[in-house]
XYZ file of C-alpha atoms in Angstrom:
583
model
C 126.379 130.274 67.032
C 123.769 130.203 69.916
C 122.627 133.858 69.156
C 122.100 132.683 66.265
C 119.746 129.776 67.132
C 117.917 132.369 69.636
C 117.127 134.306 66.909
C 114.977 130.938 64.569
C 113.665 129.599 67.878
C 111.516 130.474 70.940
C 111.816 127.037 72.646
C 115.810 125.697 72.003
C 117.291 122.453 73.673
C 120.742 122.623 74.144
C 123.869 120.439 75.058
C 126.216 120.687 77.777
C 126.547 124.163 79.325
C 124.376 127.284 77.688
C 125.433 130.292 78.384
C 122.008 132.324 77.888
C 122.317 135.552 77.197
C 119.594 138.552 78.532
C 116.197 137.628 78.010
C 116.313 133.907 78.168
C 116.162 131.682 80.999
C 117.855 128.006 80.901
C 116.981 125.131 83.165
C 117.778 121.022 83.594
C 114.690 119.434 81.724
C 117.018 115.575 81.730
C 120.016 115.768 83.676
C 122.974 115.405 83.664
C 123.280 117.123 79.703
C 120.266 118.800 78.424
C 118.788 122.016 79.113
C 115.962 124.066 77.827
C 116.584 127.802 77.174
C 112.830 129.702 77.107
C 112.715 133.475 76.420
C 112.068 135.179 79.610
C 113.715 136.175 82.853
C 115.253 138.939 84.701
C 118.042 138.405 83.459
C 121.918 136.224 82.458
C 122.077 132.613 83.869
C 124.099 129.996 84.027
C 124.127 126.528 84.684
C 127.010 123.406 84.529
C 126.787 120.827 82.769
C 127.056 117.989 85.328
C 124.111 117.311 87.737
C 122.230 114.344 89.400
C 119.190 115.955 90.793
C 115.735 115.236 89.286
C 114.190 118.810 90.187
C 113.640 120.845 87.194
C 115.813 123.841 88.366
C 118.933 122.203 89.352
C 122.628 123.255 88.710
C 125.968 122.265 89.437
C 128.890 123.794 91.155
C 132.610 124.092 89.783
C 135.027 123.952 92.347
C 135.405 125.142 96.156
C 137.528 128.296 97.158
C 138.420 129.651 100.382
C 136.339 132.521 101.525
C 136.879 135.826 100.631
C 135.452 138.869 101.375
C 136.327 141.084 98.255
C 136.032 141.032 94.391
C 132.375 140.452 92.846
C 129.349 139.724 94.331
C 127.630 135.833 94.174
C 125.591 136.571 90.742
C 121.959 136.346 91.484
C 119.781 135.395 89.432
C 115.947 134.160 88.588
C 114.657 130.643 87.296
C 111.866 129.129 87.008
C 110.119 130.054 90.425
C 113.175 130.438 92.559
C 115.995 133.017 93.226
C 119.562 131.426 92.467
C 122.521 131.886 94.125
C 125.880 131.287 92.677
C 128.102 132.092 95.481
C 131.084 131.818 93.289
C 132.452 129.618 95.948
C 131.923 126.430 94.699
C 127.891 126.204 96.018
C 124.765 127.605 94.146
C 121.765 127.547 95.939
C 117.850 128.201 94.934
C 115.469 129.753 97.135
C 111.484 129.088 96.337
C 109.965 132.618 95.490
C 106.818 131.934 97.235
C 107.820 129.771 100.411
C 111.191 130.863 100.922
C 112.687 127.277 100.786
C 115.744 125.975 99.610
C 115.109 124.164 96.269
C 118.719 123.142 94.949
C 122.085 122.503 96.938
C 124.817 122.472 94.424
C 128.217 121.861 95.695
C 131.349 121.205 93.127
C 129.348 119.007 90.881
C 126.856 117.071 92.930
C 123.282 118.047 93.782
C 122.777 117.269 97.756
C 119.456 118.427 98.078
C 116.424 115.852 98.850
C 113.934 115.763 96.106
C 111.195 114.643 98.095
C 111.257 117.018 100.822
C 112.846 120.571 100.900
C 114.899 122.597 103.278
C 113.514 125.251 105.555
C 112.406 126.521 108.862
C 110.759 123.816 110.598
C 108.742 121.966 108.106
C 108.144 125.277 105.880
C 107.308 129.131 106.165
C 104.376 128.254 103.960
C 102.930 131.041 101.928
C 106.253 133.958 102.136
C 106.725 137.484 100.889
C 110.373 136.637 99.745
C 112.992 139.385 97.973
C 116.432 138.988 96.935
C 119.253 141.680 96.327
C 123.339 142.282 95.944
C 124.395 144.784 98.336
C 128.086 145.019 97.762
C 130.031 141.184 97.550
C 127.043 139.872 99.419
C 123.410 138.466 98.451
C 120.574 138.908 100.699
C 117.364 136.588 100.638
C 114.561 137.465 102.785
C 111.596 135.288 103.046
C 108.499 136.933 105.470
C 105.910 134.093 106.173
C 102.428 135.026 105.690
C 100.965 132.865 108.521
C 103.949 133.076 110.753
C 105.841 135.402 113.041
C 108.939 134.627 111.393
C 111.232 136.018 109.419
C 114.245 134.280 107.514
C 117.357 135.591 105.977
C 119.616 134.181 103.570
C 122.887 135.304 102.950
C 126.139 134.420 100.522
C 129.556 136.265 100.074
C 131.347 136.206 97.312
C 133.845 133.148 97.023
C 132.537 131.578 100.245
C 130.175 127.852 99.794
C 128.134 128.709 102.830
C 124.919 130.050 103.373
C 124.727 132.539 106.181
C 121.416 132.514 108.111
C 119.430 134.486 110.521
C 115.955 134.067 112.054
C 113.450 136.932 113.363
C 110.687 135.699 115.449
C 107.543 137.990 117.128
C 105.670 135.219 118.730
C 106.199 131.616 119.655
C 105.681 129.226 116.266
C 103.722 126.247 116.104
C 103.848 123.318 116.705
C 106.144 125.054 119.521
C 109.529 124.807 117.638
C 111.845 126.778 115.893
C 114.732 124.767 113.598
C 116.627 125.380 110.737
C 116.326 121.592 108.594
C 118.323 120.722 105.939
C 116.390 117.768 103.864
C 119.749 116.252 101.750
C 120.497 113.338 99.804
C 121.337 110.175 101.944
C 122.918 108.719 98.997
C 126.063 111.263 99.125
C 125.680 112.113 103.185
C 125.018 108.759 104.487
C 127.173 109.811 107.948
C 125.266 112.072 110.542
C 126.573 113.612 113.783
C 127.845 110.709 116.487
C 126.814 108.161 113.280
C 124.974 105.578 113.669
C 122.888 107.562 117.065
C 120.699 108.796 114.852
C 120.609 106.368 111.706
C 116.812 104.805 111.481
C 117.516 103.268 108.211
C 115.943 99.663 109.084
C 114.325 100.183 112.567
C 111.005 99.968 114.228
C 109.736 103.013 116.008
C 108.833 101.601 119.637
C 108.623 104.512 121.325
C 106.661 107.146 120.169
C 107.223 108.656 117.307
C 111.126 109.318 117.543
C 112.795 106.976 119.600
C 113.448 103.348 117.053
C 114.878 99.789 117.581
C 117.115 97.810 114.667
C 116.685 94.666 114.310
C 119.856 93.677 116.010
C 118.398 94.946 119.194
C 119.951 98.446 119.121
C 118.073 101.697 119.394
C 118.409 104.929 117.298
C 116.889 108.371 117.992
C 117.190 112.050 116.218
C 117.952 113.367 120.046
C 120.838 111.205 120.954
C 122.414 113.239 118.064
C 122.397 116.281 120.505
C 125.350 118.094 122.345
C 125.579 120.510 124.944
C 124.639 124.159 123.645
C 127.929 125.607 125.248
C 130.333 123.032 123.529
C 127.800 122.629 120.147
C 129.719 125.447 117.869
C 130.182 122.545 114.965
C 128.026 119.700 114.066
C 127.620 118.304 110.372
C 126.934 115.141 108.297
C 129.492 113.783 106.005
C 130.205 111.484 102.641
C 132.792 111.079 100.279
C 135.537 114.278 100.760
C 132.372 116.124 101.872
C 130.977 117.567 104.784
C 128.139 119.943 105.354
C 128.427 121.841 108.538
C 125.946 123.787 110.818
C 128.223 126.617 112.607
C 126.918 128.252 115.816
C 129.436 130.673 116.605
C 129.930 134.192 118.242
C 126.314 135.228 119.452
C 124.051 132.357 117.097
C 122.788 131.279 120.846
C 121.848 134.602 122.273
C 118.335 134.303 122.126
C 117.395 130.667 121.909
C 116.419 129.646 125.623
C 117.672 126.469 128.151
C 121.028 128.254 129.106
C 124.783 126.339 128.559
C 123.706 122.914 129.196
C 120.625 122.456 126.690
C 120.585 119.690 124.044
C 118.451 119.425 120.832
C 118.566 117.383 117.707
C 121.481 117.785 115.245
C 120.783 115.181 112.704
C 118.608 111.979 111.813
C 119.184 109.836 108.844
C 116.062 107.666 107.476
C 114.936 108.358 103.458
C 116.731 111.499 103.591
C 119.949 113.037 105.863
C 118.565 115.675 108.185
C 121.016 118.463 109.577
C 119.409 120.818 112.156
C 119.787 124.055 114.057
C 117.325 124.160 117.077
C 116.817 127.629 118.411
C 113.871 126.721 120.621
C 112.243 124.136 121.153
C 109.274 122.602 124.130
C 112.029 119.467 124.656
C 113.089 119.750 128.655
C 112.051 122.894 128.123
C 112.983 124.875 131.714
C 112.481 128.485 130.554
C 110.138 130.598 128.064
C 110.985 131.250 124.554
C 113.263 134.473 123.977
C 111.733 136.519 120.941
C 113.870 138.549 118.500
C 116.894 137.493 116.167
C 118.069 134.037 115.958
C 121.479 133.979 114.680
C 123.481 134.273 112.775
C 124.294 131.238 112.236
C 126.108 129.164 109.046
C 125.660 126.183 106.600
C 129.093 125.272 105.333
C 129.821 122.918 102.744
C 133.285 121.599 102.296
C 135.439 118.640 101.073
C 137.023 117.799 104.485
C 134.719 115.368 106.729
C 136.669 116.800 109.591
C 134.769 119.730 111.360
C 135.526 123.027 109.814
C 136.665 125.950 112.031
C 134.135 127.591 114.668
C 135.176 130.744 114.681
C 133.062 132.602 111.716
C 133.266 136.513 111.192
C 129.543 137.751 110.469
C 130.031 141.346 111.538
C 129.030 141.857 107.726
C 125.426 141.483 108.925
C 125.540 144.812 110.219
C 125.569 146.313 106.617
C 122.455 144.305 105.148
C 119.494 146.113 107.537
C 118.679 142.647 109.275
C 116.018 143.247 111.703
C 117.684 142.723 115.461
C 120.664 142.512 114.601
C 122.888 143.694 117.210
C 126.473 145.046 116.257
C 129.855 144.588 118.252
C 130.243 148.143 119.004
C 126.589 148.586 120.264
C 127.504 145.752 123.162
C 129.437 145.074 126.033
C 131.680 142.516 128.028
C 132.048 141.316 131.923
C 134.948 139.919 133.367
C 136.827 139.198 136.423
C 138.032 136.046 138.636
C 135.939 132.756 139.508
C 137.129 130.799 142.158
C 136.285 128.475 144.470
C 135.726 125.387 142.240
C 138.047 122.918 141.927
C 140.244 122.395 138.871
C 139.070 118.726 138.160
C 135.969 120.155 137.558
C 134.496 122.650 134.607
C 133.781 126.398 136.140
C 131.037 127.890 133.940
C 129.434 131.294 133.773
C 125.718 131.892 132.796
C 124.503 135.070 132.006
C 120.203 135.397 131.023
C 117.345 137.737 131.101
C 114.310 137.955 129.339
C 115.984 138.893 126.092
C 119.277 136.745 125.759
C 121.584 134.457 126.842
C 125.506 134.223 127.506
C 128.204 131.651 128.912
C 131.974 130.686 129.119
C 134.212 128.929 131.051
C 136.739 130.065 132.991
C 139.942 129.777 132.908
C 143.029 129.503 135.544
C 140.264 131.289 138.038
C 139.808 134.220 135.111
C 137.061 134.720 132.613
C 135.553 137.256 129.733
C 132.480 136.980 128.267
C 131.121 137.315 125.034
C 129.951 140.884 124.054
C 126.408 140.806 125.006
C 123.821 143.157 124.732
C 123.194 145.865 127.155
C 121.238 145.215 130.125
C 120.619 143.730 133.892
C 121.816 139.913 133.721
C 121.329 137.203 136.561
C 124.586 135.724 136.607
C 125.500 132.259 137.447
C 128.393 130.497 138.550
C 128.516 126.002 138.083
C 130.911 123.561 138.746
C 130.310 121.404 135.670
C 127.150 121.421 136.133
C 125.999 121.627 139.465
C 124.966 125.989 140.485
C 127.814 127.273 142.625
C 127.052 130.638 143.142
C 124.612 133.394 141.838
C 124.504 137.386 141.483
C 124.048 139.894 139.172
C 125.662 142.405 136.289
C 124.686 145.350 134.493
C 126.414 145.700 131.425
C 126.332 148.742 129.271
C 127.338 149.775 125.298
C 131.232 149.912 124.857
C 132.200 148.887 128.236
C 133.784 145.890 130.087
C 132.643 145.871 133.385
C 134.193 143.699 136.767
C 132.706 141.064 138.161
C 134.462 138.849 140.631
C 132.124 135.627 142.021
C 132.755 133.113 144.073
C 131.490 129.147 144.942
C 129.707 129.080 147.855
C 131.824 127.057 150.296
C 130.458 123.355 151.200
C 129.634 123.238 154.812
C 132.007 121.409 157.130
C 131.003 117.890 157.769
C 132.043 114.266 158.100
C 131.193 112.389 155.742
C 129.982 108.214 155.656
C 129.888 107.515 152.386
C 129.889 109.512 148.748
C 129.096 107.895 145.207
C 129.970 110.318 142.620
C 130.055 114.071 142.538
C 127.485 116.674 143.044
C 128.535 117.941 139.561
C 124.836 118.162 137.625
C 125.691 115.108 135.404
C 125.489 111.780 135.612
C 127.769 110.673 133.893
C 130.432 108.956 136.553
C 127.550 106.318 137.611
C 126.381 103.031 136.181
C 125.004 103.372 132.148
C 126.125 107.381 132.533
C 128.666 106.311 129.993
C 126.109 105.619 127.721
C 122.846 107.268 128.189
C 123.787 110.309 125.720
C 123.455 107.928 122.848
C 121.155 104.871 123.737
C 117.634 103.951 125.342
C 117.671 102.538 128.442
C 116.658 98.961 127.241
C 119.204 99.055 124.796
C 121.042 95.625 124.799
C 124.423 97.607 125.193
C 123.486 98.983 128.683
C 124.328 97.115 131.913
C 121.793 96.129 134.213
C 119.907 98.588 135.915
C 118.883 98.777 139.815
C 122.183 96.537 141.747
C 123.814 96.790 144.889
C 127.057 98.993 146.095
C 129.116 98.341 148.644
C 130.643 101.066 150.490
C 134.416 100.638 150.606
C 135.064 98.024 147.483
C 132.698 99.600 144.862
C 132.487 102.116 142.081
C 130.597 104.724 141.186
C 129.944 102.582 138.181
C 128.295 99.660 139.993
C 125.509 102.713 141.187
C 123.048 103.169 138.776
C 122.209 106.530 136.814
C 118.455 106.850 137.052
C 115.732 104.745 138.801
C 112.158 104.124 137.788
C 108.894 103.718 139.602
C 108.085 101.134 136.860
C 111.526 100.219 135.823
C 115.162 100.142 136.606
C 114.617 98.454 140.327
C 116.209 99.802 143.115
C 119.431 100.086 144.125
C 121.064 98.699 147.827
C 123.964 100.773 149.600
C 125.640 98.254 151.844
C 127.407 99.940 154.568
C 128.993 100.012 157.960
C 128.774 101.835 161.231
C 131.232 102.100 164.556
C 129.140 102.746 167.434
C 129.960 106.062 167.271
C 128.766 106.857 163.950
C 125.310 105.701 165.099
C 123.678 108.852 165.916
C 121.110 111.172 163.620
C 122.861 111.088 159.865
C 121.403 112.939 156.822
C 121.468 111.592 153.449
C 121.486 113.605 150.762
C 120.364 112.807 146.987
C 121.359 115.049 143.593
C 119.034 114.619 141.065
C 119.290 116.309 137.825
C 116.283 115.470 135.565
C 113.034 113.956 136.752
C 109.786 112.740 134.599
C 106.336 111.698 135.055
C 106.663 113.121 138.947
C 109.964 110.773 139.214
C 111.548 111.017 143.111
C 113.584 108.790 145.464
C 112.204 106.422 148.120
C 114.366 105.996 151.157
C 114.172 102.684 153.325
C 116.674 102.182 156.016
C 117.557 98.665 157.422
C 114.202 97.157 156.223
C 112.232 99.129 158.855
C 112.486 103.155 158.703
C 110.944 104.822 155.338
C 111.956 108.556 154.463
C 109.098 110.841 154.152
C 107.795 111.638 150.332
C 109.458 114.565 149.280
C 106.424 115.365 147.203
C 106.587 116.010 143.177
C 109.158 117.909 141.509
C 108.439 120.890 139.326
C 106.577 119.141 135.995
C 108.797 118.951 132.795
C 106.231 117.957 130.229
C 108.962 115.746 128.195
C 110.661 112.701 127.848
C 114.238 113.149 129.009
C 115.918 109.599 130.138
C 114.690 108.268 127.287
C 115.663 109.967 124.595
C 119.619 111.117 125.888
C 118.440 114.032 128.114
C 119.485 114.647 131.922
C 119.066 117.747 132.489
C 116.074 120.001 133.998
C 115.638 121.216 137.866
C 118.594 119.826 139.365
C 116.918 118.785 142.791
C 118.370 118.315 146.161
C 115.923 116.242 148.456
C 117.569 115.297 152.156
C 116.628 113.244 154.916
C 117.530 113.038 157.978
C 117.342 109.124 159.364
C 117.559 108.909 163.239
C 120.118 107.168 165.460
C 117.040 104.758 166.219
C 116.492 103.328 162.771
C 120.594 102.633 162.577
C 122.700 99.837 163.976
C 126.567 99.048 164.811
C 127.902 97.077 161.980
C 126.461 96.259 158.628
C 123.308 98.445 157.456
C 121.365 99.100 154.117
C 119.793 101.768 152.387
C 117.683 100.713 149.690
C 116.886 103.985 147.036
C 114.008 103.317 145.065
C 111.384 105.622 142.776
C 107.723 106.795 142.946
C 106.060 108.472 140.093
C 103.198 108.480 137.591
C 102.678 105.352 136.484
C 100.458 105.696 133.371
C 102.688 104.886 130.644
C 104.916 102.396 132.600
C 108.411 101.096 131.875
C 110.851 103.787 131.514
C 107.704 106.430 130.763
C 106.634 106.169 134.407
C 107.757 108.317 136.620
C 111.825 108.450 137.039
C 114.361 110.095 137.706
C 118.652 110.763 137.106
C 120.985 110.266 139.907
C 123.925 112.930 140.330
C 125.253 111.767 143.389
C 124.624 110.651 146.636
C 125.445 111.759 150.258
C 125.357 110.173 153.673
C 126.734 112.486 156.334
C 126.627 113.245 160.084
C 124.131 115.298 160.754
């Protein structure tokens, strides 16, 4: 019956599904029922009958199957002024013809993309050469920007809901970012990553632009969202028997930049339910950009909110001509032993040059890496967090090569007093429990600055980070025989400083350590917004037998720093642990 329609009308409105036939194009005009077949097209279409966006070229999905890698292609297809993707999976997807955007996120029936605001690199390619074709069971998307030096690819096998990605940049992009954002419906994602972190709904922005308070005192950011690069392989947002799932596995961080222990954005909820991929970014930024292929990297829908699996084969990539893309056989591995830190802690290997980046942790004193690309690698060695050891690899195509390392041994000496662990993180110390996830004048923290008492306190009752403007100071109560008063050193782990941020030293009331002098600049809010880590400064000082006394003494730790901004945006800085030894 509908050819027969097509043949007494040029404009035809139809009910529930049309199946249009060569030469017409169909497409939502009133969801959830009607559709409007116009002659035209490159070619068959098809949409469901079920949808509840309000764009124009929506469609809905039937039901989700586990991916496959054989049998037919996702159909591609053209309407209106996108490419569509049916990835016979259970998601179809449109991609903007002139921008390279995603337009329509169809998963089993409901329509997750925003309406308002699309999904993209950053906030758009803008103007895009963008091309579409089915080589073998796959569909590749490529979208060139016009104005940038990036390149985006899209890619769907057959029988999978996910959209494989990868990202090829020639030159740093404005505003000095690079992110994959999905823009999706609150309404049917209202969960993000670590939910509520980085749920605005309701709040005030106090704090710049990004950083909000709720009216029951709490405070919300996009960043406290953010995990550690070397343990961020899954993070998603979540509804009813849905989840939709960024996956970072195999190589997806080779050429972003900020090593193991960088953290970026993952998700913020306000009018819509952001899910992000940050590649690079200027936030604690510690090393230049990397240039080349981003990726690849995966956006997974699924009807679990429990993370999906990790581990993600893309070795198909090396069939559809992606520009950088480096195969497995065309790299290498390292391994060997890594000893010398102890097993309460984390031992993690960093490999980086100018072109990429590798880690892992080791494992019973034993460790592989990932196949990296050939090359000369400074190689790194932590203990949790806190650099170990150093050296150096060349790894070649096809080849695993040995590579033993070592901790360098702590020297010999008796120690006063300790609180916490020269690890690189805070996290053992007063509010260290909670920075990840909350401003420091959140309600929820415990009161900054306080005293500790050597022999009956906790790490706990030190506190995490001290401000020239904020955050007090903190007293170490402690005592000495009269043969422990002689020349001591005291030593003080830092891991992130801003605005200048360093310690002051004042012994007894009467003997001031000398200013260290200002760390290395990191042009970005840190403490604030969940981030501790950047230089990972040292500073000692050794206090003479003079300046010390038999019995009880003090050290009072303070801050000085920049002071334009004041509160916790003057100058500050995050504790890792503190040392007082014999010299």
């Amino acid at each position: 019956m509908f050819p027969h329609w097509r043949r007494l009308y040029k404009v035809l409105t139809v009910y529930l599904t049309p199946a249009c036939v060569s030469g017409y194009t169909c497409t939502a005009v009133s969801p959830p029922y009607y559709y409007q077949c116009l002659p035209g097209g490159s070619g068959p279409t098809s949409t469901s009958a079920r949808t509840s966006t309000t764009r124009p070229n929506s469609s809905q999905a039937a039901t989700s199957t586990p991916p496959v890698t054989t049998g037919p292609a996702p159909a591609l297809s053209s309407v209106g002024n996108g490419y569509r993707v049916d990835t016979r999976g259970g998601l179809i997807f449109d991609v903007d013809k002139s921008t390279g955007s995603i337009t329509n996120l169809n998963f089993n029936g409901v329509q997750y993309q925003d309406s308002s605001k699309l999904s993209a690199i950053n906030s758009g390619l803008g103007s895009s050469s963008v091309s579409a074709q089915t080589i073998g069971s796959y569909v590749k998307i490529t979208a060139k920007s016009n104005g940038l030096p990036v390149t985006h690819y899209y890619v769907a096998k057959s029988g999978d809901p996910t959209i494989y990605m990868a990202t090829y940049i020639t030159g740093e992009v404005d505003p000095g970012e690079l992110r994959w954002l999905a823009r999706m419906r609150k309404a049917v994602l209202p969960r993000g990553w670590h939910d509520p972190v980085s749920d605005i709904t309701g709040c005030t922005a106090f704090e710049g632009k990004d950083t909000f308070r709720c009216p029951n005192g709490q405070t919300r950011c996009k960043f406290y969202s953010s995990d550690r690069f070397i343990d961020d392989i899954v993070h998603g947002v979540t509804g009813s028997n849905v989840g939709v799932w960024m996956i970072m596995s195999g190589n997806a961080y080779e050429t972003s930049s900020g090593g193991p222990f960088f953290r970026d954005i993952n998700t913020q909820a306000g009018d819509q339910q952001e899910l992000y991929f940050y590649m690079n970014s200027g936030h604690i930024r510690t090393e230049p950009w990397r240039l080349g292929l981003m990726g690849p990297y995966a956006m997974r829908f699924t009807t679990s909110t429990s993370p999906p699996s990790g581990n993600v084969d893309t070795s198909f990539f090396s069939g559809l001509s992606i520009q950088g893309y480096v195969p497995d056989n065309q790299r290498g591995r390292v391994s060997g032993s890594a000893t010398g830190v102890s097993s309460n802690f984390e031992t993690v290997l960093h490999w980086y040059n100018q072109q990429a980046q590798y880690w892992t942790k080791a494992s019973g004193g034993s460790y592989t890496s990932p196949l990296m690309k050939p090359g000369s690698y400074t190689m790194k060695m932590y203990k949790n967090e806190f650099l170990v050891a150093q050296s150096s690899v060349t790894v070649s195509t096809g080849n695993t090569v040995r590579k033993d390392i070592a901790a360098t041994p702590e020297p010999s000496r008796t120690s006063i007093f300790k609180i916490g662990e020269f690890d690189g993180q805070p996290f053992e110390l007063k509010n260290g429990d909670k920075i990840l996830r909350m401003h420091p004048t959140d309600p929820r923290m415990s009161t900054w600055g306080g005293t500790y008492t050597v022999g009956s306190s906790s790490p706990r009752d030190f506190p995490m980070a001290l401000g020239s403007d904020a955050g007090g100071t903190a007293t170490i109560n402690f005592s000495l025989s009269s043969s422990q008063v002689r020349q001591l050193t005291l030593r003080i782990g830092t891991t992130l400083s801003f605005q200048n941020g360093r310690p002051t030293v004042r012994v007894n009331g009467q003997w001031s350590g000398a200013d260290p002098g200002a760390p290395v600049l990191i042009d970005s809010r840190g403490l604030t917004r969940g981030g501790y880590r950047g230089w990972g400064d040292v500073y000692t000082w050794n206090i003479p037998a003079s300046a010390l006394r038999t019995g009880s003494n003090s050290i009072v730790i303070g801050a000085v720093g920049s002071k334009n901004l004041g509160g916790w945006l003057a100058g500050n800085y995050i504790v890792d642990a503190i040392e007082l030894y014999v010299s």
